[in-house]
mmCIF file with all atom_site columns, C-alpha atoms in Angstrom:
data_model
loop_
_atom_site.group_PDB
_atom_site.id
_atom_site.type_symbol
_atom_site.label_atom_id
_atom_site.label_alt_id
_atom_site.label_comp_id
_atom_site.label_asym_id
_atom_site.label_entity_id
_atom_site.label_seq_id
_atom_site.pdbx_PDB_ins_code
_atom_site.Cartn_x
_atom_site.Cartn_y
_atom_site.Cartn_z
_atom_site.occupancy
_atom_site.B_iso_or_equiv
_atom_site.pdbx_formal_charge
_atom_site.auth_seq_id
_atom_site.auth_comp_id
_atom_site.auth_asym_id
_atom_site.auth_atom_id
_atom_site.pdbx_PDB_model_num
ATOM 1   C CA . MET G 1 1   ? -26.423 -10.737 -43.851 1.00 0.00 ? 1   MET G CA 1
ATOM 2   C CA . SER G 1 2   ? -25.661 -14.442 -43.998 1.00 0.00 ? 2   SER G CA 1
ATOM 3   C CA . GLU G 1 3   ? -27.355 -17.014 -41.784 1.00 0.00 ? 3   GLU G CA 1
ATOM 4   C CA . GLU G 1 4   ? -24.174 -17.494 -39.728 1.00 0.00 ? 4   GLU G CA 1
ATOM 5   C CA . GLU G 1 5   ? -23.771 -13.743 -39.132 1.00 0.00 ? 5   GLU G CA 1
ATOM 6   C CA . GLY G 1 6   ? -27.396 -13.452 -38.046 1.00 0.00 ? 6   GLY G CA 1
ATOM 7   C CA . GLU G 1 7   ? -27.009 -16.357 -35.651 1.00 0.00 ? 7   GLU G CA 1
ATOM 8   C CA . SER G 1 8   ? -23.780 -14.991 -34.155 1.00 0.00 ? 8   SER G CA 1
ATOM 9   C CA . SER G 1 9   ? -25.238 -11.511 -33.621 1.00 0.00 ? 9   SER G CA 1
ATOM 10  C CA . ARG G 1 10  ? -28.427 -12.985 -32.180 1.00 0.00 ? 10  ARG G CA 1
ATOM 11  C CA . CYS G 1 11  ? -26.575 -15.283 -29.768 1.00 0.00 ? 11  CYS G CA 1
ATOM 12  C CA . SER G 1 12  ? -23.779 -12.970 -28.721 1.00 0.00 ? 12  SER G CA 1
ATOM 13  C CA . PRO G 1 13  ? -24.328 -10.768 -25.675 1.00 0.00 ? 13  PRO G CA 1
ATOM 14  C CA . GLN G 1 14  ? -24.830 -7.114  -26.441 1.00 0.00 ? 14  GLN G CA 1
ATOM 15  C CA . ALA G 1 15  ? -21.972 -4.716  -25.733 1.00 0.00 ? 15  ALA G CA 1
ATOM 16  C CA . GLY G 1 16  ? -22.068 -3.378  -22.205 1.00 0.00 ? 16  GLY G CA 1
ATOM 17  C CA . ALA G 1 17  ? -24.945 -5.652  -21.162 1.00 0.00 ? 17  ALA G CA 1
ATOM 18  C CA . VAL G 1 18  ? -22.916 -8.802  -20.444 1.00 0.00 ? 18  VAL G CA 1
ATOM 19  C CA . THR G 1 19  ? -23.947 -10.716 -17.353 1.00 0.00 ? 19  THR G CA 1
ATOM 20  C CA . VAL G 1 20  ? -22.561 -13.804 -15.683 1.00 0.00 ? 20  VAL G CA 1
ATOM 21  C CA . SER G 1 21  ? -25.531 -15.799 -16.988 1.00 0.00 ? 21  SER G CA 1
ATOM 22  C CA . ASP G 1 22  ? -24.631 -14.732 -20.561 1.00 0.00 ? 22  ASP G CA 1
ATOM 23  C CA . VAL G 1 23  ? -21.107 -16.056 -20.090 1.00 0.00 ? 23  VAL G CA 1
ATOM 24  C CA . GLN G 1 24  ? -22.448 -19.267 -18.570 1.00 0.00 ? 24  GLN G CA 1
ATOM 25  C CA . GLU G 1 25  ? -24.770 -19.724 -21.567 1.00 0.00 ? 25  GLU G CA 1
ATOM 26  C CA . LEU G 1 26  ? -21.844 -19.298 -23.964 1.00 0.00 ? 26  LEU G CA 1
ATOM 27  C CA . ILE G 1 27  ? -19.806 -21.823 -21.988 1.00 0.00 ? 27  ILE G CA 1
ATOM 28  C CA . ARG G 1 28  ? -22.741 -24.249 -22.086 1.00 0.00 ? 28  ARG G CA 1
ATOM 29  C CA . ARG G 1 29  ? -22.886 -23.858 -25.900 1.00 0.00 ? 29  ARG G CA 1
ATOM 30  C CA . LYS G 1 30  ? -19.132 -24.455 -26.103 1.00 0.00 ? 30  LYS G CA 1
ATOM 31  C CA . GLU G 1 31  ? -19.460 -27.665 -24.085 1.00 0.00 ? 31  GLU G CA 1
ATOM 32  C CA . GLU G 1 32  ? -22.308 -28.873 -26.332 1.00 0.00 ? 32  GLU G CA 1
ATOM 33  C CA . ILE G 1 33  ? -20.167 -28.298 -29.412 1.00 0.00 ? 33  ILE G CA 1
ATOM 34  C CA . GLU G 1 34  ? -17.245 -30.148 -27.814 1.00 0.00 ? 34  GLU G CA 1
ATOM 35  C CA . ALA G 1 35  ? -19.549 -33.092 -27.033 1.00 0.00 ? 35  ALA G CA 1
ATOM 36  C CA . GLN G 1 36  ? -20.735 -33.190 -30.666 1.00 0.00 ? 36  GLN G CA 1
ATOM 37  C CA . ILE G 1 37  ? -17.145 -33.092 -31.925 1.00 0.00 ? 37  ILE G CA 1
ATOM 38  C CA . LYS G 1 38  ? -16.239 -35.954 -29.601 1.00 0.00 ? 38  LYS G CA 1
ATOM 39  C CA . ALA G 1 39  ? -19.251 -37.968 -30.816 1.00 0.00 ? 39  ALA G CA 1
ATOM 40  C CA . ASN G 1 40  ? -18.231 -37.453 -34.454 1.00 0.00 ? 40  ASN G CA 1
ATOM 41  C CA . TYR G 1 41  ? -14.668 -38.538 -33.682 1.00 0.00 ? 41  TYR G CA 1
ATOM 42  C CA . GLY G 1 42  ? -16.205 -41.625 -32.064 1.00 0.00 ? 42  GLY G CA 1
ATOM 43  C CA . VAL G 1 43  ? -18.034 -42.369 -35.324 1.00 0.00 ? 43  VAL G CA 1
ATOM 44  C CA . LEU G 1 44  ? -14.757 -42.135 -37.235 1.00 0.00 ? 44  LEU G CA 1
ATOM 45  C CA . GLU G 1 45  ? -12.951 -44.394 -34.768 1.00 0.00 ? 45  GLU G CA 1
ATOM 46  C CA . SER G 1 46  ? -15.751 -46.971 -34.931 1.00 0.00 ? 46  SER G CA 1
ATOM 47  C CA . LEU G 1 47  ? -15.240 -47.261 -38.700 1.00 0.00 ? 47  LEU G CA 1
ATOM 48  C CA . LYS G 1 48  ? -12.008 -49.291 -38.576 1.00 0.00 ? 48  LYS G CA 1
ATOM 49  C CA . GLY G 1 49  ? -9.998  -46.396 -37.107 1.00 0.00 ? 49  GLY G CA 1
ATOM 50  C CA . VAL G 1 50  ? -10.566 -43.979 -39.967 1.00 0.00 ? 50  VAL G CA 1
ATOM 51  C CA . GLY G 1 51  ? -9.617  -40.523 -38.744 1.00 0.00 ? 51  GLY G CA 1
ATOM 52  C CA . MET G 1 52  ? -9.632  -37.078 -40.263 1.00 0.00 ? 52  MET G CA 1
ATOM 53  C CA . ASP G 1 53  ? -6.582  -37.603 -42.488 1.00 0.00 ? 53  ASP G CA 1
ATOM 54  C CA . GLU G 1 54  ? -6.602  -41.233 -43.609 1.00 0.00 ? 54  GLU G CA 1
ATOM 55  C CA . PRO G 1 55  ? -7.240  -41.712 -47.324 1.00 0.00 ? 55  PRO G CA 1
ATOM 56  C CA . LEU G 1 56  ? -10.634 -42.978 -48.439 1.00 0.00 ? 56  LEU G CA 1
ATOM 57  C CA . VAL G 1 57  ? -9.195  -44.677 -51.513 1.00 0.00 ? 57  VAL G CA 1
ATOM 58  C CA . ASP G 1 58  ? -7.040  -47.770 -51.764 1.00 0.00 ? 58  ASP G CA 1
ATOM 59  C CA . CYS G 1 59  ? -3.561  -47.971 -53.278 1.00 0.00 ? 59  CYS G CA 1
ATOM 60  C CA . GLU G 1 60  ? -5.049  -48.275 -56.779 1.00 0.00 ? 60  GLU G CA 1
ATOM 61  C CA . GLY G 1 61  ? -7.184  -45.148 -56.358 1.00 0.00 ? 61  GLY G CA 1
ATOM 62  C CA . TYR G 1 62  ? -10.536 -46.872 -55.935 1.00 0.00 ? 62  TYR G CA 1
ATOM 63  C CA . PRO G 1 63  ? -12.886 -46.007 -53.044 1.00 0.00 ? 63  PRO G CA 1
ATOM 64  C CA . ARG G 1 64  ? -12.338 -48.216 -50.023 1.00 0.00 ? 64  ARG G CA 1
ATOM 65  C CA . SER G 1 65  ? -14.927 -50.941 -49.710 1.00 0.00 ? 65  SER G CA 1
ATOM 66  C CA . ASP G 1 66  ? -14.273 -51.687 -46.024 1.00 0.00 ? 66  ASP G CA 1
ATOM 67  C CA . VAL G 1 67  ? -15.710 -48.385 -44.713 1.00 0.00 ? 67  VAL G CA 1
ATOM 68  C CA . ASP G 1 68  ? -18.935 -46.460 -45.194 1.00 0.00 ? 68  ASP G CA 1
ATOM 69  C CA . LEU G 1 69  ? -17.622 -43.513 -47.221 1.00 0.00 ? 69  LEU G CA 1
ATOM 70  C CA . TYR G 1 70  ? -20.783 -41.460 -46.840 1.00 0.00 ? 70  TYR G CA 1
ATOM 71  C CA . GLN G 1 71  ? -20.666 -41.752 -43.044 1.00 0.00 ? 71  GLN G CA 1
ATOM 72  C CA . VAL G 1 72  ? -16.943 -40.886 -42.947 1.00 0.00 ? 72  VAL G CA 1
ATOM 73  C CA . ARG G 1 73  ? -17.388 -37.853 -45.206 1.00 0.00 ? 73  ARG G CA 1
ATOM 74  C CA . THR G 1 74  ? -20.397 -36.677 -43.167 1.00 0.00 ? 74  THR G CA 1
ATOM 75  C CA . ALA G 1 75  ? -18.533 -37.083 -39.865 1.00 0.00 ? 75  ALA G CA 1
ATOM 76  C CA . ARG G 1 76  ? -15.470 -35.266 -41.221 1.00 0.00 ? 76  ARG G CA 1
ATOM 77  C CA . HIS G 1 77  ? -17.645 -32.467 -42.557 1.00 0.00 ? 77  HIS G CA 1
ATOM 78  C CA . ASN G 1 78  ? -19.488 -32.160 -39.228 1.00 0.00 ? 78  ASN G CA 1
ATOM 79  C CA . ILE G 1 79  ? -16.208 -32.067 -37.306 1.00 0.00 ? 79  ILE G CA 1
ATOM 80  C CA . ALA G 1 80  ? -14.826 -29.316 -39.532 1.00 0.00 ? 80  ALA G CA 1
ATOM 81  C CA . CYS G 1 81  ? -18.009 -27.242 -39.172 1.00 0.00 ? 81  CYS G CA 1
ATOM 82  C CA . LEU G 1 82  ? -18.184 -27.803 -35.421 1.00 0.00 ? 82  LEU G CA 1
ATOM 83  C CA . GLN G 1 83  ? -14.533 -26.810 -35.008 1.00 0.00 ? 83  GLN G CA 1
ATOM 84  C CA . ASN G 1 84  ? -15.310 -23.521 -36.757 1.00 0.00 ? 84  ASN G CA 1
ATOM 85  C CA . ASP G 1 85  ? -18.348 -23.032 -34.515 1.00 0.00 ? 85  ASP G CA 1
ATOM 86  C CA . HIS G 1 86  ? -16.216 -23.850 -31.461 1.00 0.00 ? 86  HIS G CA 1
ATOM 87  C CA . LYS G 1 87  ? -13.649 -21.255 -32.489 1.00 0.00 ? 87  LYS G CA 1
ATOM 88  C CA . ALA G 1 88  ? -16.384 -18.604 -32.907 1.00 0.00 ? 88  ALA G CA 1
ATOM 89  C CA . VAL G 1 89  ? -17.989 -19.434 -29.544 1.00 0.00 ? 89  VAL G CA 1
ATOM 90  C CA . MET G 1 90  ? -14.601 -19.296 -27.813 1.00 0.00 ? 90  MET G CA 1
ATOM 91  C CA . LYS G 1 91  ? -14.037 -15.837 -29.292 1.00 0.00 ? 91  LYS G CA 1
ATOM 92  C CA . GLN G 1 92  ? -17.466 -14.764 -27.975 1.00 0.00 ? 92  GLN G CA 1
ATOM 93  C CA . VAL G 1 93  ? -16.637 -16.169 -24.526 1.00 0.00 ? 93  VAL G CA 1
ATOM 94  C CA . GLU G 1 94  ? -13.354 -14.270 -24.494 1.00 0.00 ? 94  GLU G CA 1
ATOM 95  C CA . GLU G 1 95  ? -14.997 -10.986 -25.503 1.00 0.00 ? 95  GLU G CA 1
ATOM 96  C CA . ALA G 1 96  ? -17.822 -11.460 -23.001 1.00 0.00 ? 96  ALA G CA 1
ATOM 97  C CA . LEU G 1 97  ? -15.364 -12.148 -20.181 1.00 0.00 ? 97  LEU G CA 1
ATOM 98  C CA . HIS G 1 98  ? -13.348 -9.062  -21.103 1.00 0.00 ? 98  HIS G CA 1
ATOM 99  C CA . ARG G 1 99  ? -16.498 -6.913  -21.067 1.00 0.00 ? 99  ARG G CA 1
ATOM 100 C CA . LEU G 1 100 ? -17.734 -8.461  -17.824 1.00 0.00 ? 100 LEU G CA 1
ATOM 101 C CA . HIS G 1 101 ? -14.437 -7.856  -16.036 1.00 0.00 ? 101 HIS G CA 1
ATOM 102 C CA . ALA G 1 102 ? -14.114 -4.349  -17.491 1.00 0.00 ? 102 ALA G CA 1
ATOM 103 C CA . ARG G 1 103 ? -17.601 -3.522  -16.215 1.00 0.00 ? 103 ARG G CA 1
ATOM 104 C CA . ASP G 1 104 ? -16.735 -4.857  -12.756 1.00 0.00 ? 104 ASP G CA 1
ATOM 105 C CA . LYS G 1 105 ? -13.473 -2.903  -12.765 1.00 0.00 ? 105 LYS G CA 1
ATOM 106 C CA . GLU G 1 106 ? -15.308 0.307   -13.715 1.00 0.00 ? 106 GLU G CA 1
ATOM 107 C CA . LYS G 1 107 ? -17.872 -0.321  -10.973 1.00 0.00 ? 107 LYS G CA 1
ATOM 108 C CA . GLN G 1 108 ? -15.119 -0.863  -8.425  1.00 0.00 ? 108 GLN G CA 1
ATOM 109 C CA . ALA G 1 109 ? -13.342 2.354   -9.497  1.00 0.00 ? 109 ALA G CA 1
ATOM 110 C CA . ARG G 1 110 ? -16.638 4.249   -9.311  1.00 0.00 ? 110 ARG G CA 1
ATOM 111 C CA . ASP G 1 111 ? -17.309 2.871   -5.812  1.00 0.00 ? 111 ASP G CA 1
ATOM 112 C CA . MET G 1 112 ? -13.815 3.851   -4.672  1.00 0.00 ? 112 MET G CA 1
ATOM 113 C CA . ALA G 1 113 ? -14.267 7.375   -6.029  1.00 0.00 ? 113 ALA G CA 1
ATOM 114 C CA . GLU G 1 114 ? -17.608 7.703   -4.242  1.00 0.00 ? 114 GLU G CA 1
ATOM 115 C CA . ALA G 1 115 ? -16.059 6.456   -0.997  1.00 0.00 ? 115 ALA G CA 1
ATOM 116 C CA . GLN G 1 116 ? -13.217 8.965   -1.309  1.00 0.00 ? 116 GLN G CA 1
ATOM 117 C CA . GLU G 1 117 ? -15.667 11.777  -2.030  1.00 0.00 ? 117 GLU G CA 1
ATOM 118 C CA . GLU G 1 118 ? -17.728 10.813  1.005   1.00 0.00 ? 118 GLU G CA 1
ATOM 119 C CA . ALA G 1 119 ? -14.632 10.649  3.210   1.00 0.00 ? 119 ALA G CA 1
ATOM 120 C CA . MET G 1 120 ? -13.475 14.038  1.941   1.00 0.00 ? 120 MET G CA 1
ATOM 121 C CA . SER G 1 121 ? -16.878 15.609  2.509   1.00 0.00 ? 121 SER G CA 1
ATOM 122 C CA . GLN G 1 122 ? -17.013 14.185  6.030   1.00 0.00 ? 122 GLN G CA 1
ATOM 123 C CA . SER G 1 123 ? -13.533 15.434  6.864   1.00 0.00 ? 123 SER G CA 1
ATOM 124 C CA . LEU G 1 124 ? -14.350 18.867  5.418   1.00 0.00 ? 124 LEU G CA 1
ATOM 125 C CA . GLY G 1 125 ? -17.620 18.912  7.362   1.00 0.00 ? 125 GLY G CA 1
ATOM 126 C CA . GLN G 1 126 ? -15.792 18.110  10.578  1.00 0.00 ? 126 GLN G CA 1
ATOM 127 C CA . SER G 1 127 ? -13.073 20.691  10.023  1.00 0.00 ? 127 SER G CA 1
ATOM 128 C CA . GLU G 1 128 ? -15.435 23.478  8.946   1.00 0.00 ? 128 GLU G CA 1
ATOM 129 C CA . GLY G 1 129 ? -18.643 23.071  10.884  1.00 0.00 ? 129 GLY G CA 1
ATOM 130 C CA . LEU G 1 130 ? -17.648 21.291  14.072  1.00 0.00 ? 130 LEU G CA 1
ATOM 131 C CA . ARG G 1 131 ? -15.585 22.323  17.055  1.00 0.00 ? 131 ARG G CA 1
ATOM 132 C CA . PRO G 1 132 ? -12.911 20.020  18.380  1.00 0.00 ? 132 PRO G CA 1
ATOM 133 C CA . PRO G 1 133 ? -14.292 17.548  20.896  1.00 0.00 ? 133 PRO G CA 1
ATOM 134 C CA . GLN G 1 134 ? -14.393 18.731  24.487  1.00 0.00 ? 134 GLN G CA 1
ATOM 135 C CA . ALA G 1 135 ? -12.059 17.196  26.996  1.00 0.00 ? 135 ALA G CA 1
ATOM 136 C CA . PHE G 1 136 ? -13.580 14.340  28.945  1.00 0.00 ? 136 PHE G CA 1
ATOM 137 C CA . ALA G 1 137 ? -10.938 14.250  31.682  1.00 0.00 ? 137 ALA G CA 1
ATOM 138 C CA . LYS G 1 138 ? -8.445  16.551  33.360  1.00 0.00 ? 138 LYS G CA 1
ATOM 139 C CA . VAL G 1 139 ? -5.133  15.267  34.724  1.00 0.00 ? 139 VAL G CA 1
ATOM 140 C CA . ASN G 1 140 ? -4.195  16.885  38.041  1.00 0.00 ? 140 ASN G CA 1
ATOM 141 C CA . SER G 1 141 ? -1.163  14.793  38.866  1.00 0.00 ? 141 SER G CA 1
ATOM 142 C CA . ILE G 1 142 ? 0.938   11.904  37.569  1.00 0.00 ? 142 ILE G CA 1
ATOM 143 C CA . SER G 1 143 ? 2.235   9.181   39.871  1.00 0.00 ? 143 SER G CA 1
ATOM 144 C CA . PRO G 1 144 ? 5.952   8.493   39.595  1.00 0.00 ? 144 PRO G CA 1
ATOM 145 C CA . GLY G 1 145 ? 6.708   5.234   37.761  1.00 0.00 ? 145 GLY G CA 1
ATOM 146 C CA . SER G 1 146 ? 3.305   5.099   36.089  1.00 0.00 ? 146 SER G CA 1
ATOM 147 C CA . PRO G 1 147 ? 2.988   4.680   32.340  1.00 0.00 ? 147 PRO G CA 1
ATOM 148 C CA . ALA G 1 148 ? 1.926   8.326   32.115  1.00 0.00 ? 148 ALA G CA 1
ATOM 149 C CA . SER G 1 149 ? 5.096   9.493   33.865  1.00 0.00 ? 149 SER G CA 1
ATOM 150 C CA . ILE G 1 150 ? 7.205   7.343   31.528  1.00 0.00 ? 150 ILE G CA 1
ATOM 151 C CA . ALA G 1 151 ? 5.405   8.861   28.552  1.00 0.00 ? 151 ALA G CA 1
ATOM 152 C CA . VAL G 1 152 ? 5.990   12.350  29.891  1.00 0.00 ? 152 VAL G CA 1
ATOM 153 C CA . SER G 1 153 ? 9.678   11.589  30.480  1.00 0.00 ? 153 SER G CA 1
ATOM 154 C CA . GLN G 1 154 ? 9.938   10.288  26.899  1.00 0.00 ? 154 GLN G CA 1
ATOM 155 C CA . GLY G 1 155 ? 8.453   13.497  25.635  1.00 0.00 ? 155 GLY G CA 1
ATOM 156 C CA . LEU G 1 156 ? 4.689   13.817  25.612  1.00 0.00 ? 156 LEU G CA 1
ATOM 157 C CA . PRO G 1 157 ? 3.597   15.191  22.279  1.00 0.00 ? 157 PRO G CA 1
ATOM 158 C CA . PRO G 1 158 ? 2.286   18.721  22.320  1.00 0.00 ? 158 PRO G CA 1
ATOM 159 C CA . ARG G 1 159 ? -1.478  19.067  22.325  1.00 0.00 ? 159 ARG G CA 1
ATOM 160 C CA . GLY G 1 160 ? -2.983  18.756  18.853  1.00 0.00 ? 160 GLY G CA 1
ATOM 161 C CA . SER G 1 161 ? 0.083   17.337  17.087  1.00 0.00 ? 161 SER G CA 1
ATOM 162 C CA . VAL G 1 162 ? -0.820  13.623  17.424  1.00 0.00 ? 162 VAL G CA 1
ATOM 163 C CA . PRO G 1 163 ? -4.310  12.208  17.507  1.00 0.00 ? 163 PRO G CA 1
ATOM 164 C CA . VAL G 1 164 ? -5.391  11.204  20.994  1.00 0.00 ? 164 VAL G CA 1
ATOM 165 C CA . TYR G 1 165 ? -5.881  7.541   20.174  1.00 0.00 ? 165 TYR G CA 1
ATOM 166 C CA . LYS G 1 166 ? -2.234  7.185   19.041  1.00 0.00 ? 166 LYS G CA 1
ATOM 167 C CA . TRP G 1 167 ? -1.029  8.701   22.299  1.00 0.00 ? 167 TRP G CA 1
ATOM 168 C CA . MET G 1 168 ? -3.306  6.392   24.292  1.00 0.00 ? 168 MET G CA 1
ATOM 169 C CA . MET G 1 169 ? -2.060  3.359   22.328  1.00 0.00 ? 169 MET G CA 1
ATOM 170 C CA . ARG G 1 170 ? 1.463   4.383   23.246  1.00 0.00 ? 170 ARG G CA 1
ATOM 171 C CA . LEU G 1 171 ? 0.478   4.532   26.929  1.00 0.00 ? 171 LEU G CA 1
ATOM 172 C CA . TRP G 1 172 ? -1.197  1.128   26.770  1.00 0.00 ? 172 TRP G CA 1
ATOM 173 C CA . SER G 1 173 ? 1.893   -0.405  25.205  1.00 0.00 ? 173 SER G CA 1
ATOM 174 C CA . LEU G 1 174 ? 3.927   0.800   28.197  1.00 0.00 ? 174 LEU G CA 1
ATOM 175 C CA . ALA G 1 175 ? 1.484   -0.587  30.777  1.00 0.00 ? 175 ALA G CA 1
ATOM 176 C CA . PRO G 1 176 ? 2.483   -3.892  32.454  1.00 0.00 ? 176 PRO G CA 1
#
């Protein structure tokens, strides 16, 4: 195993164990690398505007005497290496984010399934083991013109076909 492979496996979050702090650490590393790249570009710009692609020899093929060739070559080398490191860290960030969101999605699906199971067990428990609730009121008469009489004239639903709260909401909507 090369030194780079050992470092990438040591620094990358383990599969399935990705946390938000792991992603934040990777992003911090990415920002450090970007700062180093920017600093190396600054070194190149300070040397009479020599960039990554300008020739280091004059028109006759001799090394330029107006720039520090060693410093330019070192800065260019560092930039190239840091760009490779940046690419690798970005790939790790992407994979970590995918794993983090996949884990959250699985957790959400698991929670939804548990909630549905609980709702089903409660509804089965109510339908099997419990009697329907006892009436809390008995209507002896309905005054003409009242919301109840309007509801009856519009066709009161038969007992048990519509939940009581829906019928009461209908009555309340008719009330002045």
